[in-house]
Coordinates of C-alpha atoms in Angstrom, one line a residue:
M25 CA 93.2 107.5 124.8
I26 CA 90.4 105.2 124.0
K27 CA 87.1 106.5 125.2
K28 CA 84.3 104.3 126.4
L29 CA 81.3 103.8 124.2
A30 CA 77.8 104.0 125.4
F31 CA 78.0 100.4 124.4
S32 CA 80.1 98.2 126.7
L33 CA 81.4 96.1 123.9
L34 CA 83.2 98.7 121.8
A35 CA 85.5 101.6 122.3
T36 CA 84.7 105.0 120.9
V37 CA 87.2 105.7 118.2
A38 CA 88.8 109.0 118.9
V39 CA 90.4 109.4 115.4
A40 CA 93.9 110.7 115.7
S41 CA 96.2 112.2 113.1
V42 CA 98.6 109.5 111.9
S43 CA 101.5 109.5 109.5
H44 CA 100.4 106.9 107.1
A45 CA 99.4 107.2 103.4
W46 CA 98.9 110.9 102.8
G47 CA 99.4 111.2 106.5
G48 CA 96.7 112.5 108.8
V49 CA 97.2 116.0 107.3
G50 CA 96.8 114.9 103.6
H51 CA 93.8 112.7 104.2
T52 CA 92.2 115.5 106.2
Y53 CA 92.8 117.9 103.3
V54 CA 91.3 115.5 100.7
A55 CA 88.2 114.9 102.8
K56 CA 87.6 118.6 103.5
L57 CA 88.2 119.6 99.8
A58 CA 85.7 117.0 98.7
V59 CA 83.0 118.5 101.1
D60 CA 83.8 122.0 99.8
T61 CA 83.6 120.8 96.2
L62 CA 80.2 119.1 96.5
P63 CA 77.3 121.0 94.8
A64 CA 74.5 122.4 97.0
S65 CA 72.2 119.5 97.9
P66 CA 71.0 117.5 101.0
L67 CA 74.2 115.5 100.6
K68 CA 76.4 118.6 101.0
T69 CA 74.4 119.7 104.0
L70 CA 75.0 116.4 105.6
M71 CA 78.7 116.4 104.8
L72 CA 79.2 120.0 106.0
L73 CA 77.5 119.2 109.3
N74 CA 79.9 116.3 109.7
K75 CA 83.0 117.8 108.0
D76 CA 85.4 117.6 111.0
W77 CA 84.2 114.0 111.8
F78 CA 84.6 113.0 108.2
A79 CA 88.1 114.5 107.9
A80 CA 89.3 112.7 111.0
A81 CA 87.6 109.4 110.2
S82 CA 89.3 109.3 106.8
S83 CA 92.5 108.1 108.4
H84 CA 90.7 105.2 110.1
P85 CA 91.6 102.5 107.5
D86 CA 95.3 102.8 108.4
R87 CA 94.4 101.9 112.0
W88 CA 92.2 99.0 110.8
R89 CA 95.1 97.7 108.7
N90 CA 97.4 97.7 111.7
R91 CA 94.9 95.9 113.9
P92 CA 96.0 93.8 111.9
D93 CA 93.6 92.8 109.1
H94 CA 95.8 90.8 106.8
A95 CA 93.5 91.4 103.8
E96 CA 93.7 95.2 104.2
A97 CA 97.2 96.3 103.2
G98 CA 96.8 95.8 99.4
R99 CA 93.6 97.8 99.4
H100 CA 95.6 101.0 99.8
F101 CA 97.8 100.9 96.6
L102 CA 98.5 99.4 93.2
D103 CA 102.2 98.7 92.5
G104 CA 101.9 99.4 88.8
E105 CA 105.1 97.9 87.4
R106 CA 104.5 94.6 89.0
F107 CA 101.9 93.7 86.3
G108 CA 104.6 93.6 83.6
F109 CA 103.8 96.8 81.6
G110 CA 106.2 99.2 83.3
S111 CA 104.5 102.5 84.2
D112 CA 101.7 102.1 81.5
L113 CA 98.8 101.1 83.7
S114 CA 96.4 101.2 80.7
K115 CA 97.6 97.7 79.7
I116 CA 96.5 96.2 83.1
P117 CA 93.1 94.4 82.8
Q118 CA 90.6 96.3 84.8
D119 CA 88.2 93.3 85.2
F120 CA 89.1 91.5 88.4
A121 CA 88.7 88.1 86.9
A122 CA 90.8 89.0 83.9
V123 CA 93.6 90.6 85.9
Q124 CA 94.1 87.4 87.8
K125 CA 95.6 85.8 84.7
I126 CA 98.5 88.1 85.4
S127 CA 98.5 88.3 89.1
D128 CA 96.3 85.8 91.0
Y129 CA 94.3 86.7 94.1
M130 CA 97.0 86.2 96.7
K131 CA 99.6 88.0 94.6
L132 CA 97.1 90.9 94.0
R133 CA 97.0 91.2 97.8
S134 CA 100.7 92.2 97.7
D135 CA 100.6 93.9 94.2
G136 CA 97.7 96.1 95.1
M137 CA 93.9 96.0 94.9
N138 CA 93.0 99.7 95.3
P139 CA 90.7 100.2 92.2
W140 CA 88.5 97.1 93.1
T141 CA 88.5 98.2 96.7
V142 CA 87.1 101.6 95.8
R143 CA 84.4 99.9 93.7
R144 CA 83.4 97.7 96.7
I145 CA 83.3 100.6 99.2
Y146 CA 81.4 102.7 96.7
G147 CA 78.8 99.9 96.4
L148 CA 78.5 99.6 100.1
M149 CA 77.9 103.4 100.3
V150 CA 75.2 103.3 97.6
L151 CA 73.5 100.4 99.4
A152 CA 73.6 102.2 102.8
M153 CA 72.3 105.5 101.3
R154 CA 69.5 103.7 99.4
E155 CA 68.4 101.9 102.6
K156 CA 68.8 105.2 104.5
R157 CA 71.3 103.7 107.0
W158 CA 73.2 106.9 107.6
D159 CA 75.6 105.7 110.2
D160 CA 76.9 103.1 107.8
A161 CA 76.8 105.5 104.9
M162 CA 79.2 107.9 106.8
V163 CA 81.5 105.0 107.7
Q164 CA 81.7 103.9 104.1
A165 CA 82.2 107.5 102.9
A166 CA 85.2 107.9 105.3
Y167 CA 86.7 104.6 104.0
L168 CA 86.1 105.7 100.4
S169 CA 87.9 109.0 101.3
H170 CA 90.9 107.1 102.5
Y171 CA 91.3 104.8 99.5
V172 CA 90.7 107.6 97.0
G173 CA 93.2 109.8 98.8
D174 CA 95.7 106.9 98.7
A175 CA 95.4 106.6 95.0
H176 CA 96.4 110.2 94.5
V177 CA 99.7 109.6 96.3
P178 CA 102.3 109.0 93.6
F179 CA 104.2 106.4 95.6
H180 CA 101.0 104.4 96.1
A181 CA 101.1 103.6 92.3
T182 CA 104.6 102.4 92.0
E183 CA 106.7 99.4 92.9
N184 CA 109.4 101.8 94.0
Y185 CA 107.0 103.0 96.7
D186 CA 109.7 104.2 99.1
G187 CA 112.6 104.9 96.7
Q188 CA 114.1 101.6 97.8
L189 CA 114.7 100.5 94.2
S190 CA 116.5 103.7 93.2
E191 CA 120.2 103.7 92.6
P192 CA 121.4 104.9 94.9
S193 CA 118.6 104.2 97.3
Q194 CA 116.2 107.1 98.0
K195 CA 114.5 105.2 100.9
G196 CA 112.3 107.5 103.0
I197 CA 111.0 109.6 100.0
H198 CA 107.5 108.2 100.6
A199 CA 107.1 109.9 104.0
R200 CA 109.2 112.9 103.0
F201 CA 106.8 113.7 100.2
E202 CA 103.4 112.7 101.4
S203 CA 103.6 113.4 105.2
V204 CA 106.6 115.5 106.4
M205 CA 106.4 118.1 103.6
L206 CA 102.7 118.5 104.0
E207 CA 102.9 119.0 107.8
K208 CA 105.8 121.5 107.4
S209 CA 104.8 123.5 104.4
V210 CA 101.2 123.0 103.0
A211 CA 98.3 124.8 104.5
Y212 CA 94.7 124.0 103.7
S213 CA 94.1 127.6 102.7
E214 CA 96.4 127.0 99.7
L215 CA 94.2 124.4 98.2
K216 CA 91.3 125.1 95.8
P217 CA 88.1 123.0 95.3
G218 CA 87.9 121.5 91.8
K219 CA 85.0 120.3 89.6
I220 CA 83.1 117.1 89.9
S221 CA 82.5 114.6 87.2
L222 CA 79.8 111.9 87.9
T223 CA 81.0 108.3 87.9
K224 CA 78.8 105.2 87.9
D225 CA 79.6 102.1 89.9
K226 CA 80.5 100.1 86.8
D227 CA 83.0 102.9 85.8
S228 CA 84.6 103.4 89.2
V229 CA 87.5 100.9 88.5
A230 CA 88.4 102.7 85.2
T231 CA 88.3 106.0 87.1
M232 CA 90.7 104.7 89.7
F233 CA 93.1 103.4 87.0
S234 CA 93.1 106.9 85.4
I235 CA 93.9 108.4 88.8
L236 CA 96.7 105.9 89.5
Q237 CA 98.2 106.5 86.1
A238 CA 98.4 110.2 86.8
S239 CA 100.0 109.4 90.2
I240 CA 102.7 107.1 88.7
N241 CA 103.5 109.7 86.1
E242 CA 104.6 112.1 88.8
V243 CA 107.1 109.6 90.4
P244 CA 110.1 110.3 88.1
S245 CA 109.9 114.1 88.7
I246 CA 109.7 113.7 92.5
L247 CA 112.7 111.3 92.5
V248 CA 114.7 113.8 90.5
I249 CA 113.7 116.6 92.9
D250 CA 114.7 114.4 95.9
K251 CA 118.1 113.5 94.4
K252 CA 118.9 117.2 93.8
A253 CA 117.8 118.2 97.3
S254 CA 119.7 115.4 98.9
A255 CA 122.9 116.4 97.0
A256 CA 122.4 120.0 98.1
A257 CA 122.2 118.9 101.7
A258 CA 125.1 116.5 101.4
G259 CA 122.8 113.5 101.9
D260 CA 121.2 114.8 105.1
T261 CA 117.5 114.6 104.3
F262 CA 116.5 115.8 107.7
S263 CA 118.3 119.1 107.4
D264 CA 117.0 122.6 106.6
A265 CA 119.1 122.6 103.5
Y266 CA 117.3 119.5 102.1
W267 CA 113.8 121.0 102.7
S268 CA 114.9 124.4 101.3
A269 CA 115.8 122.6 98.1
F270 CA 113.0 120.0 98.0
T271 CA 109.9 121.9 99.0
P272 CA 109.7 124.6 96.3
A273 CA 109.9 122.0 93.5
A274 CA 107.8 119.2 95.2
K275 CA 105.1 121.2 96.8
P276 CA 103.2 122.1 93.6
I277 CA 103.0 118.4 92.8
A278 CA 101.5 117.6 96.2
I279 CA 99.0 120.5 95.9
R280 CA 98.0 119.3 92.5
R281 CA 97.4 115.7 93.7
L282 CA 95.5 116.8 96.8
E283 CA 93.2 119.1 94.8
M284 CA 92.6 116.3 92.3
G285 CA 91.9 113.9 95.2
G286 CA 89.3 116.2 96.6
A287 CA 87.6 116.6 93.3
A288 CA 87.6 112.8 92.6
L289 CA 86.3 112.0 96.0
A290 CA 83.5 114.6 95.7
S291 CA 82.6 113.1 92.3
L292 CA 82.3 109.6 93.8
L293 CA 80.3 110.8 96.8
E294 CA 77.9 112.8 94.6
S295 CA 77.6 109.8 92.2
A296 CA 76.9 107.4 94.9
W297 CA 74.2 109.6 96.4
Q298 CA 72.5 110.0 93.0
E299 CA 72.8 106.3 92.2
A300 CA 71.1 105.7 95.6
G301 CA 68.1 107.8 94.4
R302 CA 69.1 111.1 96.1
P303 CA 67.8 110.2 99.5
A304 CA 67.4 113.0 102.1
P305 CA 69.4 112.4 105.3
P306 CA 67.7 113.1 108.6
A307 CA 67.8 116.8 109.6
G308 CA 70.8 117.5 111.8
F309 CA 72.3 114.0 111.5
Q310 CA 75.5 113.6 113.4
A311 CA 78.0 110.8 112.6
K312 CA 79.2 108.8 115.6
N313 CA 82.7 107.5 116.3
S314 CA 81.0 104.4 117.8
S315 CA 79.8 103.5 114.3
L316 CA 83.4 103.0 113.1
P317 CA 84.8 99.5 113.3
Y318 CA 87.0 99.1 116.4
A319 CA 90.7 99.7 115.8
P320 CA 93.2 100.8 118.4
E321 CA 94.8 104.2 118.0
F322 CA 98.4 104.6 116.9
T323 CA 100.8 105.4 119.8
P324 CA 104.1 107.1 119.6
R325 CA 107.1 104.8 119.4
G326 CA 108.2 103.7 122.9
Q327 CA 104.8 104.2 124.5
T328 CA 102.5 101.4 125.6
P329 CA 99.6 100.8 123.2
P330 CA 96.1 100.9 124.5
P331 CA 94.2 97.6 125.2
F332 CA 93.5 95.7 122.0
M333 CA 89.8 95.5 123.0
P334 CA 87.9 96.9 125.9
V335 CA 88.3 94.4 128.7
I336 CA 85.2 92.7 130.1
T337 CA 85.8 91.0 133.4
E338 CA 84.7 87.4 134.1
E339 CA 82.5 88.8 136.9
Q340 CA 80.7 91.1 134.3
K341 CA 80.2 88.1 132.0
I342 CA 78.7 85.9 134.8
A343 CA 76.4 88.7 135.9
A344 CA 75.2 89.4 132.4
R345 CA 74.4 85.7 131.7
K346 CA 71.8 85.8 134.4
R347 CA 69.7 88.0 132.1
A348 CA 69.2 85.1 129.6
I349 CA 65.7 83.7 129.0
T350 CA 65.2 80.2 127.7
L351 CA 62.2 79.4 125.6
H352 CA 60.9 76.0 124.5
I353 CA 59.0 76.3 121.3
E354 CA 56.6 73.6 120.2
S355 CA 57.5 72.8 116.6
E356 CA 55.2 70.9 114.2
A357 CA 58.0 71.0 111.6
L358 CA 60.4 69.1 113.9
G359 CA 57.8 67.2 116.0
K360 CA 59.2 68.3 119.3
F361 CA 59.8 71.2 121.7
V362 CA 62.9 73.1 120.6
P363 CA 64.9 75.3 123.0
C364 CA 66.3 78.7 122.3
T365 CA 67.9 81.5 124.4
V366 CA 66.9 85.1 124.3
L367 CA 68.9 88.1 125.5
L368 CA 66.9 91.3 126.0
P369 CA 68.5 94.8 126.2
K370 CA 68.8 96.7 129.5
G371 CA 65.6 98.6 130.3
Y372 CA 63.4 96.3 128.1
W373 CA 60.9 95.6 130.8
E374 CA 60.9 99.2 132.0
S375 CA 60.3 100.7 128.6
G376 CA 56.6 100.0 128.7
N377 CA 54.7 98.4 125.8
T378 CA 55.6 100.9 123.1
K379 CA 59.4 100.6 122.4
R380 CA 60.4 98.1 119.8
Y381 CA 63.9 96.8 119.2
P382 CA 65.9 95.3 116.3
V383 CA 66.7 91.6 116.6
L384 CA 69.9 89.6 115.8
Y385 CA 69.6 85.8 115.3
L386 CA 73.0 84.4 116.4
M387 CA 73.8 80.8 115.3
H388 CA 76.1 78.3 116.9
G389 CA 78.6 76.0 115.2
A390 CA 78.7 72.2 114.5
F391 CA 78.5 69.9 117.5
G392 CA 77.0 72.8 119.5
K393 CA 73.7 74.0 121.0
H394 CA 71.9 77.2 121.7
T395 CA 73.8 77.9 124.9
D396 CA 77.2 78.0 123.3
W397 CA 77.4 81.7 122.6
L398 CA 76.3 82.3 126.2
K399 CA 78.8 79.9 127.9
N400 CA 81.9 80.2 125.7
A401 CA 82.0 83.9 125.0
G402 CA 81.2 87.2 126.7
T403 CA 78.1 87.6 124.5
A404 CA 75.7 88.7 127.2
A405 CA 78.1 91.2 128.6
Y406 CA 79.0 92.7 125.1
L407 CA 75.2 93.2 124.6
A408 CA 74.6 94.8 128.0
D409 CA 74.2 98.3 126.7
L410 CA 73.2 97.7 123.1
P411 CA 69.6 98.4 122.1
L412 CA 69.3 95.0 120.5
I413 CA 67.4 91.7 121.2
V414 CA 69.5 88.7 120.5
V415 CA 68.1 85.2 119.8
L416 CA 70.3 82.1 120.1
P417 CA 68.5 79.2 118.2
D418 CA 69.4 75.5 118.6
S419 CA 70.3 73.7 115.4
Q420 CA 69.1 70.3 116.8
G421 CA 72.3 68.6 115.8
D422 CA 74.5 69.3 112.8
S423 CA 71.5 70.3 110.6
F424 CA 73.4 73.2 108.9
Y425 CA 70.2 75.1 109.5
Q426 CA 68.5 73.4 106.5
N427 CA 65.6 71.1 105.7
S428 CA 67.0 67.6 105.3
P429 CA 65.9 64.0 105.6
G430 CA 68.4 63.4 108.3
F431 CA 67.7 66.3 110.6
G432 CA 64.1 67.3 109.7
S433 CA 62.6 70.6 108.5
W434 CA 64.9 72.9 110.5
Q435 CA 64.6 75.8 108.1
T436 CA 60.8 75.6 108.1
Y437 CA 60.9 75.6 111.9
F438 CA 63.1 78.7 111.9
E439 CA 61.1 80.7 109.3
K440 CA 57.6 79.6 110.2
E441 CA 57.7 78.9 113.9
L442 CA 60.8 80.3 115.7
M443 CA 60.8 83.8 114.1
P444 CA 57.0 84.3 114.5
E445 CA 57.1 83.1 118.1
V446 CA 60.0 85.3 119.1
E447 CA 58.7 88.3 117.2
G448 CA 55.2 87.8 118.6
T449 CA 56.4 87.4 122.2
F450 CA 58.9 90.3 122.3
R451 CA 58.7 93.8 121.0
T452 CA 60.8 93.5 117.9
I453 CA 60.9 95.6 114.8
N454 CA 59.1 93.1 112.5
K455 CA 60.6 94.5 109.3
R456 CA 63.6 93.8 107.1
E457 CA 65.5 96.7 108.6
G458 CA 64.8 95.3 112.1
R459 CA 66.5 91.9 111.5
A460 CA 70.1 90.7 111.2
I461 CA 71.6 87.2 111.4
A462 CA 75.0 86.0 112.2
G463 CA 76.9 82.8 113.2
L464 CA 80.1 80.9 113.5
S465 CA 81.4 78.0 111.4
M466 CA 78.3 76.0 110.6
G467 CA 76.3 78.9 111.9
G468 CA 78.3 81.3 109.6
Y469 CA 77.1 79.3 106.7
G470 CA 73.6 79.1 108.2
S471 CA 73.4 82.9 108.6
W472 CA 74.1 83.6 105.0
H473 CA 72.0 80.6 103.8
L474 CA 68.9 81.8 105.7
A475 CA 69.4 85.5 104.8
L476 CA 70.0 84.8 101.1
D477 CA 66.8 82.6 101.1
N478 CA 64.9 85.5 102.8
P479 CA 66.3 88.7 101.4
G480 CA 63.1 90.5 102.3
K481 CA 63.4 89.6 105.9
F482 CA 67.1 90.3 106.8
C483 CA 69.0 93.5 106.1
A484 CA 72.4 92.0 107.1
A485 CA 74.2 88.7 107.5
A486 CA 77.5 88.0 109.1
S487 CA 79.7 84.9 109.1
L488 CA 82.6 84.2 111.5
S489 CA 84.9 81.4 110.2
G490 CA 82.0 80.3 108.1
V491 CA 81.7 77.1 106.0
V492 CA 81.0 79.3 103.0
E493 CA 82.0 76.6 100.5
W494 CA 79.2 74.2 101.7
G495 CA 77.4 72.6 98.7
E496 CA 80.4 72.9 96.4
G497 CA 82.9 70.2 95.5
K498 CA 83.0 66.7 96.9
P499 CA 81.2 66.4 100.3
I500 CA 82.7 64.8 103.3
L501 CA 80.4 61.8 103.1
N502 CA 80.5 60.5 106.6
F503 CA 79.2 63.9 107.7
V504 CA 76.9 64.9 104.9
Q505 CA 75.3 61.5 104.7
K506 CA 73.8 62.1 108.1
M507 CA 71.8 64.9 106.5
Y508 CA 71.1 63.2 103.2
P509 CA 71.2 59.4 103.5
T510 CA 70.2 59.0 99.8
D511 CA 71.0 61.2 96.8
T512 CA 73.8 62.6 99.0
E513 CA 75.8 64.5 96.4
K514 CA 72.8 65.9 94.6
L515 CA 71.0 67.1 97.7
Y516 CA 74.3 68.5 99.1
A517 CA 74.6 70.9 96.2
T518 CA 71.0 72.2 96.5
N519 CA 71.9 74.7 99.3
A520 CA 75.3 76.0 98.1
L521 CA 75.7 79.7 98.8
W522 CA 77.1 80.9 95.5
P523 CA 74.0 80.1 93.3
K524 CA 71.9 82.0 95.9
I525 CA 74.3 85.0 95.5
E526 CA 74.0 84.9 91.8
K527 CA 70.3 84.7 92.0
L528 CA 70.2 87.9 94.0
T529 CA 72.3 89.8 91.5
D530 CA 70.2 91.4 88.8
K531 CA 71.0 91.5 85.0
K532 CA 72.8 94.9 85.5
G533 CA 74.9 93.5 88.3
A534 CA 73.1 95.3 91.1
W535 CA 72.8 93.5 94.5
R536 CA 69.3 92.8 95.8
G537 CA 70.2 90.9 98.9
P538 CA 71.3 91.6 102.5
T539 CA 74.6 93.3 103.2
L540 CA 77.2 90.5 103.7
Y541 CA 80.0 90.5 106.3
F542 CA 82.6 87.7 106.9
D543 CA 85.9 87.3 108.6
C544 CA 88.2 84.4 109.3
G545 CA 91.5 83.7 111.1
K546 CA 94.5 83.4 109.0
D547 CA 95.4 80.1 110.7
D548 CA 91.8 78.7 110.4
F549 CA 91.5 75.6 108.3
L550 CA 88.6 77.4 106.5
I551 CA 90.7 80.4 105.5
Q552 CA 91.2 79.4 101.9
T553 CA 87.5 79.0 101.2
N554 CA 86.8 82.4 102.8
R555 CA 89.5 84.0 100.6
D556 CA 87.9 82.3 97.6
M557 CA 84.6 83.8 98.5
E558 CA 86.1 87.3 98.7
R559 CA 87.7 86.7 95.3
R560 CA 84.4 85.7 93.7
L561 CA 82.5 88.6 95.2
L562 CA 85.2 91.0 93.9
E563 CA 84.9 89.4 90.4
K564 CA 81.2 90.0 90.5
G565 CA 81.6 93.6 91.8
L566 CA 79.3 93.1 94.8
P567 CA 79.3 95.1 98.0
F568 CA 80.5 93.2 101.1
E569 CA 82.9 93.4 104.1
F570 CA 85.7 90.9 104.6
A571 CA 88.5 90.8 107.1
E572 CA 91.3 88.3 107.9
F573 CA 92.6 88.5 111.4
D574 CA 95.1 86.5 113.5
G575 CA 93.6 83.4 115.0
A576 CA 92.2 79.9 114.3
H577 CA 89.0 78.0 114.5
T578 CA 88.6 78.6 118.2
W579 CA 86.4 80.3 120.8
P580 CA 88.9 82.9 121.7
Y581 CA 88.7 84.1 118.0
W582 CA 84.9 84.1 117.9
D583 CA 84.7 85.7 121.3
E584 CA 86.8 88.6 120.1
H585 CA 85.3 89.0 116.7
L586 CA 81.7 88.8 117.9
R587 CA 82.3 92.4 118.8
D588 CA 83.1 93.2 115.1
V589 CA 79.9 91.5 114.1
L590 CA 77.9 93.5 116.7
N591 CA 79.5 96.7 115.3
F592 CA 78.5 95.6 111.8
T593 CA 75.0 94.8 113.0
M594 CA 74.4 98.1 114.7
R595 CA 75.4 99.9 111.5
H596 CA 72.7 98.1 109.6
V597 CA 69.6 97.5 111.8
A598 CA 67.1 100.2 112.5
A599 CA 67.3 102.1 115.8
P600 CA 64.6 101.3 118.4
T601 CA 61.3 102.9 117.7
E602 CA 58.1 103.7 119.4
K603 CA 55.2 101.4 118.5

């Protein structure tokens, strides 16, 4: 069952045991072993306090994959032989740019991206710990647990991932080894914690390749064991005879891989904590299911799945819109009064003059205005129970949220007039950790553009179906010329996102900007440019979140995935505080 969150927009994720990857049992074992392996420290205290949550949440990425996120599946494995070197993974380039000479980005999504995914999640966890965002740190730790656990499954390292390429076929061996046998025959009490070995971010890819090499090396033995057990059971792999023959020989391999998985995960958790500066978590901190990205639970075959998203009725949306406040801000930069809409959290006026709230600036798309998010989506209703102030600026035409000869000094207005006016009028947390920014399409570009220009003011930036390639390549002249009537191509390139990203990456490759989130529908005309952005961020080894869902460049898509943006936002902004 999906429980209701305290927030109306999301559903509490009651993490269930599922039979994917190691299976719920295997992922639980790896996570618990990692906690038991950690050396005594504030990190271990945190993980022990949240051990059951952590073990359950480690299965969450399988649910996310089946939401579906079309970019997710390849993150769970690496089909070693597909790179052309047989089972010798040492010959596969570990640099993400270099490996694409063998298997390009889209092919890697089917051949496997596990090592580079681990590095990305590791980077997100370091960033969250460094900034003391413990809700997000625990989410990233749970995701890291899953991907590291997956890498220790022998059949996640081979093209023959289910015995389907064997002669004769051994289809089904994947589940028999990693799920069914564990559930039937392996108890947690049989496993022993290992030893940790610290790994730096830059070495995490090499670490994962070493793990995957050890995994693929186990495959031939398991296939031989399976063939012998199948022969002993006259081909009936569901029979007691099969398990009596299979388990004694295969179980030691499974135990070895689980124990190594726990030690590897503990090493990465400890390394991330140390790389973040060994921050002390709040005393008694409890991770919350509401911090996990929304993903529906698995349901047994034949049963009706739960609602894809918690349903918000039209009546609730209409009622919530009545809470909106419209401001008209006098702007010297633009030479006019400029409207914007503000949505305040429930209880704002009753909370006296002391409580301050984080703020999200939410940008509309091209050909739109500040009321779009209010009229075309359930925005106000999704925010009803969130402790968050949301500001809906108006772009004053298709300004792309920049300063330009054609549309005036919009960015100056935003930075020097709108933000001070809003944050002087309402009780906001006027610090970096109190601000996030997001938007759709043109506003997706705008959110990253403004956050990357102001990394000291925004802790997070989210783009839905964003025009992330703006400023690159040949501009669409009849559109861009409205902004830049002269020197069009030169001025167009001045606000491209990629140079801003490079500028915020220091000489050691560390990220100094806001946490970036972006998603796009697989049928959106902008999907390829969003995929290109993921590819470039992976090549640079930067922390970010990216998802590719069903859908196109439409309001139904943005309405649904605004809730993902709000989940992301709440994992990054500071909690309300007393003045």
